[in-house]
Amino acid sequence: MKTAEFTKMLEKKVLILDGATGTELQKAGLPRGACPELWASENPDKLKSIQEKYIKAGSNAVYTCTFGANRMKLKEFKQDSKVEELNRKLARISREAAGSEALVAGCIGPTGAFVEPFGDLPFEDAVGIFREQAKGLLKGGVDFFVVETMMDIQESRAALLAIKEICNLPVIVSMTFTEQGQTLTGTPPETAIVTLQSLGASAVGCNCSVGPGAMLSLVMAMKPFATVPIMAKPNAGLPKLINEKTVFDMGSDEFASFGPQLVKAGVNIIG
């Protein structure tokens, strides 16, 4: 999908994304402490079932199960030699699930390390890590990319530049903000959207960490500065760990009630 085509589509409709993948994998049997990406690749029918249900429920796009499929995260499971292979395989599973009914978003999450100057990971090394992952997703047939749950603007920049080095597909970059209204490394939403859209992001937004009410405020802060579409993918409230399970206490009706408010505030992409 070309960026111009992606932008034109968003002028006509609100793109509805899927919901959570991790919690659904746990319900499907993902063992605690296992590598989600490896488990999903070994249980493709379970991943496809989750994504097919999202599409049946109205999702226009599903994320590949590749949030942690970068070299640094996979090294924890001794799978770092399989980055490109694993990303390609998981993208193809999502491609099969989506068919002609939905788009496939190549999902890229953080490395788990901080990029200089906040941490020890050199910026160019981060670019290389994300480039390697993006190549696998591209070979797997994704329609566009989503760089998500980023806490550091430097790491977001590295991922965005890595993707743009290898292809011209649209790239959404989504940051995660604290209840105080800034990223963990101190970037407010206004700065995030100005920085990322200037570097060529096709859309910018926020996901995870906070519920839809708090995310509404983040969207409203971004909107006056936006020259690209805005994305919102909130949690159903703040997560709690009960009996070793992640639980969200906001009901589905209450959660869904924020949809129209987010769209009214300027969201073009929602999940």
mmCIF file of N, CA and C in Angstrom, residues 89-222:
data_model
loop_
_atom_site.group_PDB
_atom_site.id
_atom_site.type_symbol
_atom_site.label_atom_id
_atom_site.label_comp_id
_atom_site.label_asym_id
_atom_site.label_seq_id
_atom_site.Cartn_x
_atom_site.Cartn_y
_atom_site.Cartn_z
ATOM 1 N N LYS A 89 7.574 -15.370 8.811
ATOM 2 C CA LYS A 89 6.586 -16.426 9.049
ATOM 3 C C LYS A 89 5.331 -15.888 9.733
ATOM 4 N N LEU A 90 5.520 -15.060 10.751
ATOM 5 C CA LEU A 90 4.376 -14.523 11.482
ATOM 6 C C LEU A 90 3.562 -13.563 10.621
ATOM 7 N N ALA A 91 4.237 -12.804 9.775
ATOM 8 C CA ALA A 91 3.515 -11.908 8.863
ATOM 9 C C ALA A 91 2.673 -12.713 7.887
ATOM 10 N N ARG A 92 3.199 -13.821 7.435
ATOM 11 C CA ARG A 92 2.447 -14.656 6.492
ATOM 12 C C ARG A 92 1.237 -15.309 7.145
ATOM 13 N N ILE A 93 1.356 -15.656 8.423
ATOM 14 C CA ILE A 93 0.198 -16.206 9.148
ATOM 15 C C ILE A 93 -0.913 -15.167 9.201
ATOM 16 N N SER A 94 -0.546 -13.924 9.529
ATOM 17 C CA SER A 94 -1.538 -12.841 9.572
ATOM 18 C C SER A 94 -2.102 -12.556 8.192
ATOM 19 N N ARG A 95 -1.264 -12.658 7.183
ATOM 20 C CA ARG A 95 -1.708 -12.451 5.808
ATOM 21 C C ARG A 95 -2.777 -13.475 5.432
ATOM 22 N N GLU A 96 -2.564 -14.717 5.840
ATOM 23 C CA GLU A 96 -3.545 -15.783 5.585
ATOM 24 C C GLU A 96 -4.842 -15.514 6.338
ATOM 25 N N ALA A 97 -4.725 -15.055 7.590
ATOM 26 C CA ALA A 97 -5.920 -14.776 8.396
ATOM 27 C C ALA A 97 -6.718 -13.613 7.808
ATOM 28 N N ALA A 98 -6.013 -12.612 7.316
ATOM 29 C CA ALA A 98 -6.678 -11.409 6.798
ATOM 30 C C ALA A 98 -7.277 -11.628 5.421
ATOM 31 N N GLY A 99 -6.588 -12.425 4.593
ATOM 32 C CA GLY A 99 -7.067 -12.645 3.232
ATOM 33 C C GLY A 99 -7.286 -11.312 2.539
ATOM 34 N N SER A 100 -8.451 -11.162 1.915
ATOM 35 C CA SER A 100 -8.802 -9.904 1.257
ATOM 36 C C SER A 100 -9.744 -9.069 2.115
ATOM 37 N N GLU A 101 -9.979 -9.538 3.366
ATOM 38 C CA GLU A 101 -10.951 -8.891 4.245
ATOM 39 C C GLU A 101 -10.351 -7.750 5.070
ATOM 40 N N ALA A 102 -9.052 -7.804 5.288
ATOM 41 C CA ALA A 102 -8.435 -6.800 6.160
ATOM 42 C C ALA A 102 -6.985 -6.573 5.763
ATOM 43 N N LEU A 103 -6.439 -5.471 6.254
ATOM 44 C CA LEU A 103 -5.036 -5.139 6.034
ATOM 45 C C LEU A 103 -4.181 -5.784 7.118
ATOM 46 N N VAL A 104 -2.894 -5.923 6.822
ATOM 47 C CA VAL A 104 -1.953 -6.477 7.802
ATOM 48 C C VAL A 104 -0.919 -5.420 8.157
ATOM 49 N N ALA A 105 -0.828 -5.126 9.449
ATOM 50 C CA ALA A 105 0.135 -4.144 9.953
ATOM 51 C C ALA A 105 1.340 -4.856 10.540
ATOM 52 N N GLY A 106 2.512 -4.551 10.046
ATOM 53 C CA GLY A 106 3.742 -5.128 10.592
ATOM 54 C C GLY A 106 4.082 -4.453 11.902
ATOM 55 N N CYS A 107 3.970 -5.187 12.986
ATOM 56 C CA CYS A 107 4.116 -4.619 14.331
ATOM 57 C C CYS A 107 5.572 -4.666 14.802
ATOM 58 N N ILE A 108 6.069 -3.518 15.223
ATOM 59 C CA ILE A 108 7.424 -3.399 15.760
ATOM 60 C C ILE A 108 7.360 -2.712 17.122
ATOM 61 N N GLY A 109 7.843 -3.391 18.145
ATOM 62 C CA GLY A 109 7.854 -2.837 19.495
ATOM 63 C C GLY A 109 9.264 -2.449 19.913
ATOM 64 N N PRO A 110 9.432 -1.963 21.121
ATOM 65 C CA PRO A 110 10.748 -1.519 21.598
ATOM 66 C C PRO A 110 11.727 -2.669 21.819
ATOM 67 N N THR A 111 13.005 -2.309 21.871
ATOM 68 C CA THR A 111 14.056 -3.314 22.059
ATOM 69 C C THR A 111 14.180 -3.760 23.509
ATOM 70 N N GLY A 112 13.703 -2.912 24.421
ATOM 71 C CA GLY A 112 13.894 -3.186 25.843
ATOM 72 C C GLY A 112 15.119 -2.500 26.401
ATOM 73 N N ALA A 113 15.872 -1.829 25.525
ATOM 74 C CA ALA A 113 17.050 -1.059 25.954
ATOM 75 C C ALA A 113 16.811 0.408 25.621
ATOM 76 N N PHE A 114 17.524 1.289 26.295
ATOM 77 C CA PHE A 114 17.399 2.716 26.010
ATOM 78 C C PHE A 114 18.502 3.158 25.049
ATOM 79 N N VAL A 115 18.097 3.943 24.072
ATOM 80 C CA VAL A 115 19.030 4.484 23.084
ATOM 81 C C VAL A 115 19.766 5.670 23.700
ATOM 82 N N GLU A 116 21.022 5.855 23.312
ATOM 83 C CA GLU A 116 21.786 7.021 23.765
ATOM 84 C C GLU A 116 21.002 8.306 23.454
ATOM 85 N N PRO A 117 20.991 9.323 24.317
ATOM 86 C CA PRO A 117 21.816 9.471 25.520
ATOM 87 C C PRO A 117 21.171 8.912 26.791
ATOM 88 N N PHE A 118 19.936 8.375 26.699
ATOM 89 C CA PHE A 118 19.280 7.861 27.905
ATOM 90 C C PHE A 118 19.847 6.510 28.344
ATOM 91 N N GLY A 119 20.426 5.774 27.386
ATOM 92 C CA GLY A 119 20.968 4.457 27.690
ATOM 93 C C GLY A 119 22.256 4.198 26.937
ATOM 94 N N ASP A 120 22.614 2.905 26.810
ATOM 95 C CA ASP A 120 23.897 2.532 26.208
ATOM 96 C C ASP A 120 23.788 2.094 24.750
ATOM 97 N N LEU A 121 22.570 1.995 24.209
ATOM 98 C CA LEU A 121 22.402 1.501 22.839
ATOM 99 C C LEU A 121 22.662 2.620 21.834
ATOM 100 N N PRO A 122 23.705 2.490 21.009
ATOM 101 C CA PRO A 122 23.980 3.525 20.002
ATOM 102 C C PRO A 122 22.815 3.638 19.015
ATOM 103 N N PHE A 123 22.532 4.853 18.572
ATOM 104 C CA PHE A 123 21.405 5.105 17.683
ATOM 105 C C PHE A 123 21.491 4.260 16.414
ATOM 106 N N GLU A 124 22.661 4.197 15.796
ATOM 107 C CA GLU A 124 22.810 3.431 14.551
ATOM 108 C C GLU A 124 22.597 1.933 14.782
ATOM 109 N N ASP A 125 22.969 1.443 15.962
ATOM 110 C CA ASP A 125 22.719 0.032 16.281
ATOM 111 C C ASP A 125 21.224 -0.230 16.376
ATOM 112 N N ALA A 126 20.498 0.711 16.963
ATOM 113 C CA ALA A 126 19.042 0.582 17.059
ATOM 114 C C ALA A 126 18.414 0.557 15.672
ATOM 115 N N VAL A 127 18.891 1.423 14.789
ATOM 116 C CA VAL A 127 18.392 1.443 13.409
ATOM 117 C C VAL A 127 18.617 0.078 12.762
ATOM 118 N N GLY A 128 19.791 -0.494 12.959
ATOM 119 C CA GLY A 128 20.106 -1.803 12.380
ATOM 120 C C GLY A 128 19.215 -2.911 12.915
ATOM 121 N N ILE A 129 18.926 -2.871 14.204
ATOM 122 C CA ILE A 129 18.056 -3.869 14.829
ATOM 123 C C ILE A 129 16.654 -3.806 14.221
ATOM 124 N N PHE A 130 16.120 -2.599 14.075
ATOM 125 C CA PHE A 130 14.774 -2.448 13.523
ATOM 126 C C PHE A 130 14.738 -2.742 12.021
ATOM 127 N N ARG A 131 15.816 -2.410 11.319
ATOM 128 C CA ARG A 131 15.880 -2.693 9.882
ATOM 129 C C ARG A 131 15.793 -4.198 9.630
ATOM 130 N N GLU A 132 16.512 -4.955 10.440
ATOM 131 C CA GLU A 132 16.512 -6.415 10.318
ATOM 132 C C GLU A 132 15.101 -6.977 10.494
ATOM 133 N N GLN A 133 14.381 -6.478 11.497
ATOM 134 C CA GLN A 133 13.020 -6.947 11.744
ATOM 135 C C GLN A 133 12.086 -6.529 10.614
ATOM 136 N N ALA A 134 12.213 -5.293 10.186
ATOM 137 C CA ALA A 134 11.331 -4.776 9.136
ATOM 138 C C ALA A 134 11.490 -5.539 7.820
ATOM 139 N N LYS A 135 12.701 -5.979 7.532
ATOM 140 C CA LYS A 135 12.935 -6.747 6.303
ATOM 141 C C LYS A 135 12.124 -8.034 6.309
ATOM 142 N N GLY A 136 12.092 -8.707 7.457
ATOM 143 C CA GLY A 136 11.320 -9.943 7.563
ATOM 144 C C GLY A 136 9.832 -9.690 7.387
ATOM 145 N N LEU A 137 9.335 -8.630 8.005
ATOM 146 C CA LEU A 137 7.914 -8.290 7.895
ATOM 147 C C LEU A 137 7.549 -7.924 6.459
ATOM 148 N N LEU A 138 8.444 -7.195 5.807
ATOM 149 C CA LEU A 138 8.215 -6.813 4.417
ATOM 150 C C LEU A 138 8.127 -8.047 3.521
ATOM 151 N N LYS A 139 9.012 -9.004 3.745
ATOM 152 C CA LYS A 139 8.985 -10.248 2.961
ATOM 153 C C LYS A 139 7.742 -11.080 3.263
ATOM 154 N N GLY A 140 7.168 -10.881 4.458
ATOM 155 C CA GLY A 140 5.963 -11.612 4.829
ATOM 156 C C GLY A 140 4.688 -11.030 4.256
ATOM 157 N N GLY A 141 4.787 -9.857 3.618
ATOM 158 C CA GLY A 141 3.647 -9.304 2.908
ATOM 159 C C GLY A 141 2.778 -8.321 3.665
ATOM 160 N N VAL A 142 3.353 -7.545 4.592
ATOM 161 C CA VAL A 142 2.544 -6.573 5.336
ATOM 162 C C VAL A 142 2.122 -5.423 4.417
ATOM 163 N N ASP A 143 0.999 -4.786 4.763
ATOM 164 C CA ASP A 143 0.496 -3.653 3.987
ATOM 165 C C ASP A 143 1.057 -2.325 4.480
ATOM 166 N N PHE A 144 1.317 -2.244 5.768
ATOM 167 C CA PHE A 144 1.908 -1.054 6.367
ATOM 168 C C PHE A 144 2.569 -1.464 7.681
ATOM 169 N N PHE A 145 3.251 -0.528 8.319
ATOM 170 C CA PHE A 145 3.956 -0.807 9.571
ATOM 171 C C PHE A 145 3.351 0.003 10.718
ATOM 172 N N VAL A 146 3.417 -0.576 11.920
ATOM 173 C CA VAL A 146 3.082 0.152 13.143
ATOM 174 C C VAL A 146 4.240 -0.015 14.124
ATOM 175 N N VAL A 147 4.882 1.089 14.448
ATOM 176 C CA VAL A 147 5.900 1.112 15.496
ATOM 177 C C VAL A 147 5.149 1.524 16.763
ATOM 178 N N GLU A 148 5.037 0.629 17.729
ATOM 179 C CA GLU A 148 4.113 0.897 18.837
ATOM 180 C C GLU A 148 4.725 0.743 20.230
ATOM 181 N N THR A 149 4.026 1.327 21.188
ATOM 182 C CA THR A 149 4.358 1.261 22.606
ATOM 183 C C THR A 149 5.768 1.778 22.876
ATOM 184 N N MET A 150 6.140 2.837 22.171
ATOM 185 C CA MET A 150 7.470 3.426 22.326
ATOM 186 C C MET A 150 7.485 4.422 23.487
ATOM 187 N N MET A 151 8.466 4.267 24.356
ATOM 188 C CA MET A 151 8.600 5.144 25.523
ATOM 189 C C MET A 151 9.637 6.239 25.309
ATOM 190 N N ASP A 152 10.423 6.101 24.244
ATOM 191 C CA ASP A 152 11.557 6.992 24.012
ATOM 192 C C ASP A 152 11.504 7.510 22.577
ATOM 193 N N ILE A 153 11.508 8.808 22.393
ATOM 194 C CA ILE A 153 11.428 9.404 21.061
ATOM 195 C C ILE A 153 12.634 9.018 20.202
ATOM 196 N N GLN A 154 13.795 8.804 20.825
ATOM 197 C CA GLN A 154 14.983 8.404 20.077
ATOM 198 C C GLN A 154 14.794 7.017 19.454
ATOM 199 N N GLU A 155 14.238 6.103 20.231
ATOM 200 C CA GLU A 155 14.009 4.761 19.708
ATOM 201 C C GLU A 155 12.939 4.783 18.625
ATOM 202 N N SER A 156 11.942 5.628 18.795
ATOM 203 C CA SER A 156 10.903 5.785 17.775
ATOM 204 C C SER A 156 11.502 6.284 16.469
ATOM 205 N N ARG A 157 12.378 7.255 16.568
ATOM 206 C CA ARG A 157 13.063 7.795 15.386
ATOM 207 C C ARG A 157 13.862 6.701 14.693
ATOM 208 N N ALA A 158 14.561 5.893 15.478
ATOM 209 C CA ALA A 158 15.389 4.830 14.903
ATOM 210 C C ALA A 158 14.542 3.824 14.131
ATOM 211 N N ALA A 159 13.409 3.427 14.699
ATOM 212 C CA ALA A 159 12.536 2.459 14.034
ATOM 213 C C ALA A 159 11.931 3.037 12.765
ATOM 214 N N LEU A 160 11.485 4.278 12.841
ATOM 215 C CA LEU A 160 10.888 4.933 11.677
ATOM 216 C C LEU A 160 11.896 5.047 10.535
ATOM 217 N N LEU A 161 13.103 5.499 10.856
ATOM 218 C CA LEU A 161 14.137 5.646 9.825
ATOM 219 C C LEU A 161 14.540 4.299 9.233
ATOM 220 N N ALA A 162 14.588 3.267 10.075
ATOM 221 C CA ALA A 162 14.956 1.928 9.602
ATOM 222 C C ALA A 162 13.970 1.422 8.560
ATOM 223 N N ILE A 163 12.688 1.614 8.818
ATOM 224 C CA ILE A 163 11.657 1.164 7.872
ATOM 225 C C ILE A 163 11.723 1.967 6.580
ATOM 226 N N LYS A 164 11.894 3.271 6.703
ATOM 227 C CA LYS A 164 11.913 4.129 5.518
ATOM 228 C C LYS A 164 13.156 3.889 4.663
ATOM 229 N N GLU A 165 14.185 3.300 5.243
ATOM 230 C CA GLU A 165 15.387 2.961 4.473
ATOM 231 C C GLU A 165 15.143 1.807 3.505
ATOM 232 N N ILE A 166 14.178 0.933 3.836
ATOM 233 C CA ILE A 166 14.010 -0.282 3.031
ATOM 234 C C ILE A 166 12.742 -0.316 2.184
ATOM 235 N N CYS A 167 11.790 0.606 2.434
ATOM 236 C CA CYS A 167 10.546 0.565 1.663
ATOM 237 C C CYS A 167 9.802 1.891 1.740
ATOM 238 N N ASN A 168 8.735 1.982 0.968
ATOM 239 C CA ASN A 168 7.910 3.190 0.949
ATOM 240 C C ASN A 168 6.520 2.942 1.516
ATOM 241 N N LEU A 169 6.367 1.878 2.295
ATOM 242 C CA LEU A 169 5.058 1.596 2.882
ATOM 243 C C LEU A 169 4.734 2.615 3.978
ATOM 244 N N PRO A 170 3.448 2.846 4.238
ATOM 245 C CA PRO A 170 3.071 3.751 5.321
ATOM 246 C C PRO A 170 3.581 3.251 6.671
ATOM 247 N N VAL A 171 3.918 4.184 7.549
ATOM 248 C CA VAL A 171 4.393 3.842 8.894
ATOM 249 C C VAL A 171 3.626 4.673 9.924
ATOM 250 N N ILE A 172 2.927 3.983 10.831
ATOM 251 C CA ILE A 172 2.321 4.634 11.982
ATOM 252 C C ILE A 172 3.307 4.520 13.140
ATOM 253 N N VAL A 173 3.530 5.601 13.854
ATOM 254 C CA VAL A 173 4.374 5.541 15.048
ATOM 255 C C VAL A 173 3.524 5.912 16.254
ATOM 256 N N SER A 174 3.485 5.023 17.215
ATOM 257 C CA SER A 174 2.617 5.200 18.385
ATOM 258 C C SER A 174 3.436 5.156 19.673
ATOM 259 N N MET A 175 3.325 6.230 20.440
ATOM 260 C CA MET A 175 4.049 6.339 21.704
ATOM 261 C C MET A 175 3.148 5.908 22.860
ATOM 262 N N THR A 176 3.767 5.573 23.975
ATOM 263 C CA THR A 176 3.002 5.293 25.186
ATOM 264 C C THR A 176 3.346 6.349 26.226
ATOM 265 N N PHE A 177 2.308 6.909 26.849
ATOM 266 C CA PHE A 177 2.464 8.029 27.771
ATOM 267 C C PHE A 177 2.017 7.640 29.175
ATOM 268 N N THR A 178 2.610 8.266 30.146
ATOM 269 C CA THR A 178 2.229 8.032 31.537
ATOM 270 C C THR A 178 0.983 8.854 31.873
ATOM 271 N N GLU A 179 0.445 8.639 33.049
ATOM 272 C CA GLU A 179 -0.712 9.419 33.490
ATOM 273 C C GLU A 179 -0.368 10.897 33.654
ATOM 274 N N GLN A 180 0.928 11.205 33.717
ATOM 275 C CA GLN A 180 1.367 12.599 33.834
ATOM 276 C C GLN A 180 1.412 13.303 32.469
ATOM 277 N N GLY A 181 1.112 12.549 31.393
ATOM 278 C CA GLY A 181 1.007 13.169 30.078
ATOM 279 C C GLY A 181 2.298 13.301 29.308
ATOM 280 N N GLN A 182 3.288 12.464 29.616
ATOM 281 C CA GLN A 182 4.517 12.456 28.835
ATOM 282 C C GLN A 182 5.085 11.042 28.814
ATOM 283 N N THR A 183 6.028 10.802 27.896
ATOM 284 C CA THR A 183 6.643 9.482 27.832
ATOM 285 C C THR A 183 7.552 9.281 29.042
ATOM 286 N N LEU A 184 8.031 8.055 29.211
ATOM 287 C CA LEU A 184 8.909 7.748 30.339
ATOM 288 C C LEU A 184 10.176 8.599 30.313
ATOM 289 N N THR A 185 10.610 8.977 29.101
ATOM 290 C CA THR A 185 11.821 9.798 28.991
ATOM 291 C C THR A 185 11.501 11.291 28.859
ATOM 292 N N GLY A 186 10.227 11.655 29.100
ATOM 293 C CA GLY A 186 9.891 13.067 29.243
ATOM 294 C C GLY A 186 9.372 13.811 28.028
ATOM 295 N N THR A 187 8.983 13.086 26.972
ATOM 296 C CA THR A 187 8.478 13.755 25.770
ATOM 297 C C THR A 187 6.965 13.942 25.851
ATOM 298 N N PRO A 188 6.468 15.172 25.732
ATOM 299 C CA PRO A 188 5.022 15.393 25.719
ATOM 300 C C PRO A 188 4.434 15.047 24.345
ATOM 301 N N PRO A 189 3.119 14.831 24.255
ATOM 302 C CA PRO A 189 2.506 14.431 22.989
ATOM 303 C C PRO A 189 2.694 15.437 21.861
ATOM 304 N N GLU A 190 2.696 16.724 22.195
ATOM 305 C CA GLU A 190 2.874 17.760 21.170
ATOM 306 C C GLU A 190 4.239 17.622 20.485
ATOM 307 N N THR A 191 5.273 17.398 21.287
ATOM 308 C CA THR A 191 6.629 17.246 20.743
ATOM 309 C C THR A 191 6.735 15.969 19.926
ATOM 310 N N ALA A 192 6.111 14.901 20.405
ATOM 311 C CA ALA A 192 6.172 13.617 19.711
ATOM 312 C C ALA A 192 5.599 13.718 18.309
ATOM 313 N N ILE A 193 4.422 14.316 18.182
ATOM 314 C CA ILE A 193 3.791 14.343 16.857
ATOM 315 C C ILE A 193 4.539 15.268 15.900
ATOM 316 N N VAL A 194 5.021 16.401 16.386
ATOM 317 C CA VAL A 194 5.773 17.318 15.520
ATOM 318 C C VAL A 194 7.059 16.656 15.024
ATOM 319 N N THR A 195 7.765 15.978 15.922
ATOM 320 C CA THR A 195 9.025 15.315 15.570
ATOM 321 C C THR A 195 8.802 14.188 14.569
ATOM 322 N N LEU A 196 7.855 13.313 14.854
ATOM 323 C CA LEU A 196 7.671 12.103 14.050
ATOM 324 C C LEU A 196 7.068 12.391 12.680
ATOM 325 N N GLN A 197 6.120 13.313 12.609
ATOM 326 C CA GLN A 197 5.553 13.623 11.298
ATOM 327 C C GLN A 197 6.584 14.336 10.416
ATOM 328 N N SER A 198 7.488 15.093 11.030
ATOM 329 C CA SER A 198 8.527 15.771 10.248
ATOM 330 C C SER A 198 9.534 14.775 9.672
ATOM 331 N N LEU A 199 9.652 13.609 10.311
ATOM 332 C CA LEU A 199 10.568 12.562 9.833
ATOM 333 C C LEU A 199 9.895 11.617 8.841
ATOM 334 N N GLY A 200 8.602 11.855 8.559
ATOM 335 C CA GLY A 200 7.937 11.068 7.530
ATOM 336 C C GLY A 200 6.953 10.033 8.010
ATOM 337 N N ALA A 201 6.584 10.050 9.282
ATOM 338 C CA ALA A 201 5.548 9.121 9.754
ATOM 339 C C ALA A 201 4.241 9.411 9.028
ATOM 340 N N SER A 202 3.547 8.365 8.610
ATOM 341 C CA SER A 202 2.277 8.518 7.893
ATOM 342 C C SER A 202 1.138 8.830 8.845
ATOM 343 N N ALA A 203 1.277 8.429 10.085
ATOM 344 C CA ALA A 203 0.319 8.723 11.153
ATOM 345 C C ALA A 203 1.065 8.617 12.469
ATOM 346 N N VAL A 204 0.580 9.322 13.477
ATOM 347 C CA VAL A 204 1.216 9.314 14.799
ATOM 348 C C VAL A 204 0.114 9.157 15.839
ATOM 349 N N GLY A 205 0.421 8.475 16.931
ATOM 350 C CA GLY A 205 -0.602 8.318 17.951
ATOM 351 C C GLY A 205 -0.070 7.807 19.261
ATOM 352 N N CYS A 206 -0.988 7.212 20.030
ATOM 353 C CA CYS A 206 -0.643 6.702 21.349
ATOM 354 C C CYS A 206 -1.367 5.386 21.586
ATOM 355 N N ASN A 207 -0.750 4.530 22.356
ATOM 356 C CA ASN A 207 -1.360 3.238 22.676
ATOM 357 C C ASN A 207 -0.897 2.777 24.043
ATOM 358 N N CYS A 208 -1.636 1.807 24.586
ATOM 359 C CA CYS A 208 -1.261 1.140 25.826
ATOM 360 C C CYS A 208 -1.246 2.096 27.020
ATOM 361 N N SER A 209 -0.791 1.642 28.136
ATOM 362 C CA SER A 209 -0.532 2.341 29.406
ATOM 363 C C SER A 209 -1.737 3.004 30.061
ATOM 364 N N VAL A 210 -2.489 3.816 29.336
ATOM 365 C CA VAL A 210 -3.609 4.515 29.967
ATOM 366 C C VAL A 210 -4.941 4.120 29.331
ATOM 367 N N GLY A 211 -6.024 4.417 30.026
ATOM 368 C CA GLY A 211 -7.356 4.132 29.535
ATOM 369 C C GLY A 211 -7.808 5.172 28.522
ATOM 370 N N PRO A 212 -8.991 4.982 27.949
ATOM 371 C CA PRO A 212 -9.468 5.876 26.891
ATOM 372 C C PRO A 212 -9.714 7.304 27.343
ATOM 373 N N GLY A 213 -10.078 7.516 28.614
ATOM 374 C CA GLY A 213 -10.289 8.868 29.110
ATOM 375 C C GLY A 213 -9.018 9.689 29.079
ATOM 376 N N ALA A 214 -7.936 9.112 29.618
ATOM 377 C CA ALA A 214 -6.646 9.796 29.616
ATOM 378 C C ALA A 214 -6.112 9.955 28.201
ATOM 379 N N MET A 215 -6.386 8.979 27.347
ATOM 380 C CA MET A 215 -5.908 9.041 25.966
ATOM 381 C C MET A 215 -6.620 10.140 25.187
ATOM 382 N N LEU A 216 -7.855 10.409 25.557
ATOM 383 C CA LEU A 216 -8.604 11.494 24.928
ATOM 384 C C LEU A 216 -7.860 12.821 25.110
ATOM 385 N N SER A 217 -7.322 13.036 26.294
ATOM 386 C CA SER A 217 -6.558 14.256 26.571
ATOM 387 C C SER A 217 -5.283 14.315 25.732
ATOM 388 N N LEU A 218 -4.627 13.161 25.539
ATOM 389 C CA LEU A 218 -3.405 13.113 24.728
ATOM 390 C C LEU A 218 -3.709 13.457 23.276
ATOM 391 N N VAL A 219 -4.810 12.914 22.764
ATOM 392 C CA VAL A 219 -5.216 13.184 21.378
ATOM 393 C C VAL A 219 -5.518 14.677 21.198
ATOM 394 N N MET A 220 -6.217 15.240 22.159
ATOM 395 C CA MET A 220 -6.572 16.659 22.081
ATOM 396 C C MET A 220 -5.334 17.549 22.122
ATOM 397 N N ALA A 221 -4.294 17.085 22.813
ATOM 398 C CA ALA A 221 -3.034 17.836 22.853
ATOM 399 C C ALA A 221 -2.309 17.755 21.513
ATOM 400 N N MET A 222 -2.391 16.593 20.839
ATOM 401 C CA MET A 222 -1.722 16.400 19.556
ATOM 402 C C MET A 222 -2.407 17.131 18.406
#
